[in-house]
Short mmCIF file of C-alpha atoms in Angstrom, two decimals:
data_model
loop_
_atom_site.label_atom_id
_atom_site.label_comp_id
_atom_site.label_asym_id
_atom_site.label_seq_id
_atom_site.Cartn_x
_atom_site.Cartn_y
_atom_site.Cartn_z
CA MET A 1 -29.11 -34.49 49.62
CA ALA A 2 -26.06 -33.28 50.87
CA SER A 3 -25.01 -29.75 48.68
CA THR A 4 -21.83 -29.21 46.82
CA LEU A 5 -20.89 -25.29 47.35
CA LEU A 6 -18.50 -23.76 44.70
CA SER A 7 -16.87 -20.10 44.62
CA SER A 8 -17.71 -18.47 41.06
CA PRO A 9 -14.49 -16.63 39.96
CA LEU A 10 -14.78 -13.19 39.91
CA GLN A 11 -12.06 -10.84 38.03
CA GLY A 12 -9.65 -8.70 40.28
CA PHE A 13 -11.11 -10.74 43.61
CA THR A 14 -10.91 -14.26 43.68
CA ASP A 15 -7.30 -14.82 43.06
CA PHE A 16 -5.30 -17.14 45.20
CA ARG A 17 -4.21 -15.12 47.71
CA PHE A 18 -8.27 -14.31 48.89
CA ARG A 19 -9.17 -18.05 48.38
CA ASN A 20 -6.51 -18.92 50.45
CA ALA A 21 -7.41 -17.04 53.39
CA PHE A 22 -11.12 -17.62 52.57
CA ASN A 23 -10.38 -21.37 52.66
CA LYS A 24 -8.12 -20.90 55.96
CA TYR A 25 -10.80 -18.58 58.25
CA PHE A 26 -14.06 -19.54 56.94
CA GLY A 27 -14.38 -22.83 55.03
CA GLY A 28 -17.59 -23.82 53.64
CA ILE A 29 -16.95 -24.56 49.70
CA ASP A 30 -15.89 -27.11 48.09
CA THR A 31 -14.27 -26.15 44.70
CA PHE A 32 -13.04 -22.83 43.81
CA TYR A 33 -12.62 -22.03 40.34
CA SER A 34 -10.09 -19.53 39.36
CA PRO A 35 -10.51 -16.25 37.74
CA TYR A 36 -10.56 -16.25 33.54
CA ILE A 37 -7.36 -16.73 32.00
CA ARG A 38 -7.52 -14.61 28.33
CA LEU A 39 -5.61 -14.68 26.01
CA ASN A 40 -5.50 -11.49 23.71
CA GLY A 41 -4.67 -13.46 20.47
CA LYS A 42 -1.62 -14.71 21.66
CA LEU A 43 -0.39 -17.52 22.68
CA THR A 44 1.34 -17.27 25.45
CA ILE A 45 -0.10 -16.80 29.35
CA LYS A 46 0.41 -13.78 31.25
CA GLN A 47 2.61 -14.12 34.57
CA SER A 48 -0.43 -12.97 37.07
CA TYR A 49 -2.31 -15.78 35.41
CA GLN A 50 0.34 -18.64 35.74
CA ASN A 51 0.76 -18.02 39.70
CA ASP A 52 -2.64 -17.85 40.16
CA ILE A 53 -3.20 -21.54 39.23
CA LEU A 54 0.26 -22.53 40.32
CA PRO A 55 -0.10 -25.72 42.42
CA GLU A 56 2.22 -24.73 45.14
CA ASN A 57 -0.34 -21.50 44.98
CA ASN A 58 -3.14 -23.70 46.24
CA THR A 59 -2.20 -26.75 48.45
CA THR A 60 -5.02 -26.84 50.66
CA LEU A 61 -7.56 -25.86 48.17
CA GLU A 62 -9.62 -28.11 45.06
CA VAL A 63 -9.47 -25.18 42.48
CA ILE A 64 -10.75 -25.65 38.81
CA PRO A 65 -8.73 -23.17 35.94
CA GLN A 66 -11.12 -21.01 33.67
CA ILE A 67 -10.73 -19.45 30.38
CA ILE A 68 -12.55 -16.98 28.37
CA THR A 69 -11.97 -17.16 24.39
CA ASN A 70 -13.96 -17.57 21.34
CA ASP A 71 -10.88 -19.04 19.39
CA ALA A 72 -10.08 -23.14 19.09
CA ASP A 73 -6.63 -22.94 19.13
CA GLU A 74 -6.57 -20.27 22.46
CA PHE A 75 -8.46 -23.17 24.12
CA VAL A 76 -7.07 -25.83 23.50
CA PHE A 77 -3.39 -23.91 24.19
CA VAL A 78 -4.91 -23.36 27.88
CA ALA A 79 -6.10 -26.80 27.92
CA LYS A 80 -2.74 -28.42 27.10
CA TYR A 81 -0.98 -25.90 29.84
CA VAL A 82 -3.38 -26.30 32.42
CA GLN A 83 -2.85 -30.13 32.07
CA SER A 84 0.68 -29.89 32.64
CA LEU A 85 0.36 -28.41 35.40
CA GLY A 86 -1.40 -31.57 36.58
CA TYR A 87 -5.23 -29.87 36.43
CA LYS A 88 -7.53 -32.31 34.74
CA GLU A 89 -10.64 -29.78 34.00
CA LEU A 90 -10.97 -26.21 32.30
CA ASN A 91 -14.21 -24.40 32.76
CA TRP A 92 -15.40 -22.27 29.54
CA ASN A 93 -16.37 -19.12 30.77
CA LEU A 94 -19.99 -17.79 28.29
CA GLY A 95 -20.96 -15.58 31.38
CA CYS A 96 -19.27 -12.52 31.38
CA PRO A 97 -21.54 -9.60 31.37
CA TYR A 98 -19.45 -7.03 30.91
CA PRO A 99 -19.89 -5.23 27.24
CA MET A 100 -16.14 -4.79 26.05
CA VAL A 101 -16.21 -8.72 26.60
CA ALA A 102 -19.67 -9.74 25.71
CA LYS A 103 -19.03 -7.11 22.60
CA SER A 104 -16.17 -8.92 21.59
CA GLY A 105 -17.57 -12.30 20.82
CA MET A 106 -16.76 -13.61 24.22
CA GLY A 107 -18.25 -14.55 27.40
CA SER A 108 -21.76 -14.30 27.59
CA GLY A 109 -21.50 -12.41 24.06
CA LEU A 110 -21.04 -15.61 22.78
CA ILE A 111 -23.92 -17.67 23.46
CA CYS A 112 -26.03 -16.68 20.60
CA ASN A 113 -23.05 -18.30 18.37
CA PRO A 114 -23.68 -21.70 18.73
CA ASN A 115 -21.55 -22.83 15.44
CA ARG A 116 -18.33 -21.09 16.95
CA ILE A 117 -19.23 -22.51 20.61
CA ASN A 118 -19.16 -25.81 18.33
CA ASP A 119 -15.70 -24.91 16.35
CA VAL A 120 -14.06 -24.68 20.09
CA LEU A 121 -15.75 -27.92 21.67
CA HIS A 122 -14.87 -30.18 18.49
CA LYS A 123 -11.19 -28.85 18.51
CA ALA A 124 -11.59 -29.40 22.44
CA HIS A 125 -12.62 -32.89 22.71
CA ASN A 126 -10.51 -34.01 19.28
CA GLU A 127 -7.18 -32.61 20.11
CA THR A 128 -7.10 -33.38 23.87
CA ASP A 129 -9.18 -35.13 26.46
CA ILE A 130 -9.48 -32.30 29.31
CA LEU A 131 -12.52 -32.24 30.70
CA VAL A 132 -14.51 -29.56 29.95
CA SER A 133 -17.21 -27.50 31.83
CA MET A 134 -18.64 -24.59 31.30
CA LYS A 135 -20.12 -21.06 33.27
CA MET A 136 -23.14 -19.41 31.48
CA ARG A 137 -25.70 -16.78 31.59
CA MET A 138 -28.63 -17.29 29.90
CA GLY A 139 -28.00 -15.10 27.07
CA TYR A 140 -26.79 -11.82 26.34
CA GLU A 141 -29.62 -10.18 24.80
CA ASN A 142 -32.35 -12.68 26.37
CA PRO A 143 -32.65 -15.49 27.87
CA GLU A 144 -33.84 -17.71 25.17
CA GLU A 145 -30.22 -17.71 23.57
CA ILE A 146 -29.46 -20.32 25.89
CA LEU A 147 -32.01 -22.58 24.85
CA ASP A 148 -30.87 -22.42 21.11
CA ALA A 149 -26.84 -23.45 22.07
CA PHE A 150 -28.04 -26.31 24.02
CA PRO A 151 -28.58 -28.78 20.87
CA ILE A 152 -24.81 -28.11 20.28
CA LEU A 153 -23.83 -28.53 24.01
CA ASP A 154 -25.55 -32.00 24.01
CA ASN A 155 -23.35 -33.33 21.44
CA TYR A 156 -20.40 -33.44 24.02
CA PRO A 157 -19.33 -34.91 27.42
CA LEU A 158 -19.32 -31.56 29.07
CA LYS A 159 -19.01 -32.13 33.08
CA ASN A 160 -21.71 -29.31 33.96
CA ILE A 161 -22.93 -26.00 32.58
CA ALA A 162 -23.32 -23.69 35.58
CA ILE A 163 -25.86 -21.10 34.89
CA HIS A 164 -26.07 -17.51 35.77
CA ALA A 165 -29.78 -16.98 36.32
CA ARG A 166 -29.45 -13.31 33.93
CA ILE A 167 -28.55 -12.22 30.84
CA GLY A 168 -25.60 -10.43 30.26
CA LYS A 169 -27.63 -7.06 29.45
CA GLN A 170 -27.95 -7.02 33.19
CA LEU A 171 -24.90 -7.23 34.21
CA TYR A 172 -26.03 -7.49 38.10
CA LYS A 173 -29.33 -5.00 37.83
CA GLY A 174 -32.34 -6.69 38.26
CA PRO A 175 -33.66 -10.07 39.79
CA VAL A 176 -32.51 -13.25 38.95
CA ASP A 177 -35.28 -15.03 36.37
CA LEU A 178 -36.11 -18.36 37.80
CA ASP A 179 -38.64 -19.08 35.54
CA ALA A 180 -36.10 -18.88 32.47
CA PHE A 181 -33.75 -21.13 34.83
CA GLU A 182 -36.28 -23.90 35.09
CA LYS A 183 -36.94 -23.80 31.56
CA CYS A 184 -32.89 -24.87 31.41
CA ILE A 185 -33.69 -27.55 33.61
CA GLY A 186 -35.50 -29.44 30.70
CA SER A 187 -33.76 -28.54 27.77
CA THR A 188 -30.36 -30.50 28.27
CA ARG A 189 -29.38 -33.86 29.23
CA HIS A 190 -26.04 -32.21 31.56
CA LYS A 191 -26.15 -31.75 34.83
CA LEU A 192 -26.83 -28.12 35.72
CA TYR A 193 -25.43 -25.80 38.36
CA TYR A 194 -27.19 -22.93 39.88
CA ASN A 195 -25.75 -19.58 40.05
CA GLY A 196 -27.11 -16.06 41.31
CA ASP A 197 -27.77 -13.53 43.65
CA ILE A 198 -27.37 -16.12 46.65
CA THR A 199 -26.61 -14.13 49.46
CA SER A 200 -28.04 -15.42 52.84
CA VAL A 201 -29.11 -18.54 54.41
CA ALA A 202 -32.83 -17.89 53.65
CA ALA A 203 -32.30 -16.78 49.57
CA PHE A 204 -29.95 -20.37 49.59
CA LYS A 205 -33.00 -22.55 51.09
CA ALA A 206 -35.76 -20.56 48.57
CA ILE A 207 -33.11 -21.51 45.71
CA GLU A 208 -33.09 -25.32 46.66
CA GLU A 209 -36.71 -25.70 47.80
CA ARG A 210 -37.70 -24.24 44.25
CA PHE A 211 -35.25 -26.51 42.52
CA PRO A 212 -34.92 -29.89 44.25
CA SER A 213 -32.83 -31.19 41.49
CA ILE A 214 -30.14 -28.99 41.84
CA ASP A 215 -27.48 -29.70 43.92
CA HIS A 216 -24.37 -27.93 43.11
CA PHE A 217 -24.65 -24.08 43.97
CA MET A 218 -22.30 -21.41 42.75
CA ILE A 219 -21.83 -18.38 45.60
CA GLY A 220 -20.04 -15.12 43.59
CA ARG A 221 -20.40 -11.80 45.16
CA GLY A 222 -22.45 -13.12 48.16
CA LEU A 223 -19.44 -15.14 49.39
CA ILE A 224 -17.25 -11.79 49.11
CA ALA A 225 -20.10 -9.67 50.99
CA ASP A 226 -20.70 -12.28 53.79
CA PRO A 227 -17.50 -14.53 54.03
CA PHE A 228 -19.44 -16.72 56.33
CA LEU A 229 -21.96 -17.62 54.18
CA PRO A 230 -20.96 -20.91 52.88
CA SER A 231 -20.01 -22.76 56.26
CA MET A 232 -23.87 -21.23 57.31
CA ILE A 233 -25.40 -22.85 54.33
CA LYS A 234 -23.09 -26.32 55.40
CA ASN A 235 -24.15 -26.30 58.53
CA LYS A 236 -28.00 -25.59 58.13
CA THR A 237 -27.52 -22.51 60.43
CA THR A 238 -28.22 -18.17 60.73
CA GLU A 239 -26.03 -18.18 63.91
CA TYR A 240 -22.90 -16.16 63.15
CA PRO A 241 -20.04 -16.88 65.51
CA GLU A 242 -19.81 -15.31 68.45
CA ASN A 243 -16.07 -13.94 67.35
CA ARG A 244 -17.45 -13.44 64.22
CA TRP A 245 -15.74 -10.07 63.51
CA ALA A 246 -12.04 -11.05 65.31
CA ILE A 247 -12.53 -13.72 62.47
CA PHE A 248 -13.29 -11.35 59.50
CA SER A 249 -10.34 -9.20 61.38
CA GLU A 250 -7.51 -11.82 60.44
CA PHE A 251 -8.77 -12.48 57.33
CA HIS A 252 -9.05 -9.17 56.56
CA ASP A 253 -5.34 -8.46 57.95
CA THR A 254 -4.02 -11.25 55.84
CA ILE A 255 -5.36 -10.52 52.40
CA TYR A 256 -4.23 -6.98 53.21
CA GLN A 257 -0.73 -7.97 53.92
CA GLN A 258 -0.24 -10.27 51.11
CA TYR A 259 -1.88 -7.53 48.68
CA ASP A 260 0.29 -5.06 50.24
CA GLU A 261 3.70 -7.17 48.89
CA TYR A 262 2.23 -7.69 45.74
CA LEU A 263 1.01 -4.62 44.63
CA SER A 264 3.59 -1.71 44.66
CA GLY A 265 2.62 1.63 46.23
CA PRO A 266 -0.18 3.21 47.88
CA THR A 267 -2.55 3.53 45.20
CA PRO A 268 -2.98 0.18 44.10
CA ILE A 269 -3.28 -1.28 47.38
CA LYS A 270 -5.66 1.19 48.26
CA MET A 271 -7.99 0.33 44.64
CA LYS A 272 -7.72 -3.15 45.48
CA MET A 273 -9.18 -2.84 48.98
CA LEU A 274 -11.59 -0.12 48.30
CA GLY A 275 -12.64 -2.87 45.80
CA PHE A 276 -13.51 -5.04 48.48
CA TRP A 277 -14.55 -2.75 51.04
CA GLU A 278 -17.80 -2.35 47.87
CA PHE A 279 -18.85 -5.95 49.14
CA PHE A 280 -17.59 -6.29 53.12
CA SER A 281 -19.32 -3.27 53.80
CA GLN A 282 -22.25 -4.77 53.15
CA ALA A 283 -22.23 -6.82 56.27
CA THR A 284 -21.61 -4.34 58.87
CA SER A 285 -24.64 -2.37 60.48
CA ASN A 286 -24.08 1.22 58.61
CA PRO A 287 -22.93 -0.29 55.15
CA GLN A 288 -22.87 3.69 53.40
CA LYS A 289 -20.82 4.91 56.19
CA ALA A 290 -18.65 1.99 56.53
CA TYR A 291 -17.73 2.63 52.56
CA LYS A 292 -17.21 5.72 52.98
CA ALA A 293 -15.12 5.63 55.55
CA ILE A 294 -12.82 3.59 53.69
CA LYS A 295 -13.10 5.64 50.60
CA LYS A 296 -12.21 8.86 52.61
CA ALA A 297 -8.66 7.04 54.23
CA SER A 298 -6.28 9.10 52.21
CA ASN A 299 -3.14 7.13 53.20
CA PRO A 300 -2.48 3.05 54.49
CA ILE A 301 -2.28 4.79 57.94
CA LYS A 302 -5.37 6.17 57.54
CA TYR A 303 -7.18 2.94 55.87
CA LYS A 304 -6.04 0.75 58.79
CA GLN A 305 -7.48 3.16 61.66
CA ALA A 306 -10.88 3.36 59.72
CA VAL A 307 -10.56 -0.43 59.26
CA ALA A 308 -10.10 -1.00 62.89
CA GLN A 309 -12.85 2.01 63.86
CA ILE A 310 -14.97 0.19 61.33
CA LEU A 311 -14.72 -3.60 63.20
CA ASN A 312 -14.52 -2.01 66.46
CA ALA A 313 -18.22 -0.34 66.29
CA GLU A 314 -19.38 -4.00 64.83
CA MET A 315 -18.05 -6.05 67.39
CA ARG A 316 -19.67 -3.51 70.37
CA HIS A 317 -23.02 -3.72 68.39
CA SER A 318 -22.91 -7.49 68.37
CA GLN A 319 -21.88 -7.82 72.31
#
């Protein structure tokens, strides 16, 4: 059974610039989810969200837009907007673990409120014909919350439920709870996707063997830390291409140039790339040293020098 690999959306990272460059240089991902659209109480969609899912910005990819909300009117508004762009599916984020989101009753903070979930799904299915899929944690406070939500979810023709096998309170700390995920498998009629800590080919194989009924896997942070991972999983190999760091260098320069054009001034691009290097550095032979070198780079020229030094060292190291 061939596995389908999906890119889990990460706010601030997996926008269309990243997705397009990733697809060009690495491949291996069947479907990308866009980072969530959030309305903040007004029925208007920010320009940056619009740009991210415009078909002309996603010509080589299969992309599914995502929304974060606890409001039925917002959901319907966004559903109709994405349908106007030609999308057939809207993914609903009940996974975001960040306290500010969860405490406002959205993301993983909504899982414990089946009535509100029902209100949104009821209106969405009554007033639109969009296909709804879910991205969830197992709860915010405890992993039983999702089990209480399943009876509501089972009333609707959802495409799938992708579950990150942690609770919201964990953020990304501590291990995934595979026993709790296993309980989910027998507790809903819906198709489940697995998400959480797929950071290596070995980690993927272990999950695949543990859950033979699952054939869709979402990769989030692991895909940024090691962009070769999806194609290696697909090709059933643990061998990197010989020109690994040359490919990565081209990918890096592509996204750097595009973000540099989009963001104004040296500070925003520095912060943007520093965020990426928290992940990129993990694939280097000395993650702390690599990240420190990027952090110390005080201007674009020094940044480019630091990147060149890191990549040259990795090229020598891998020879």
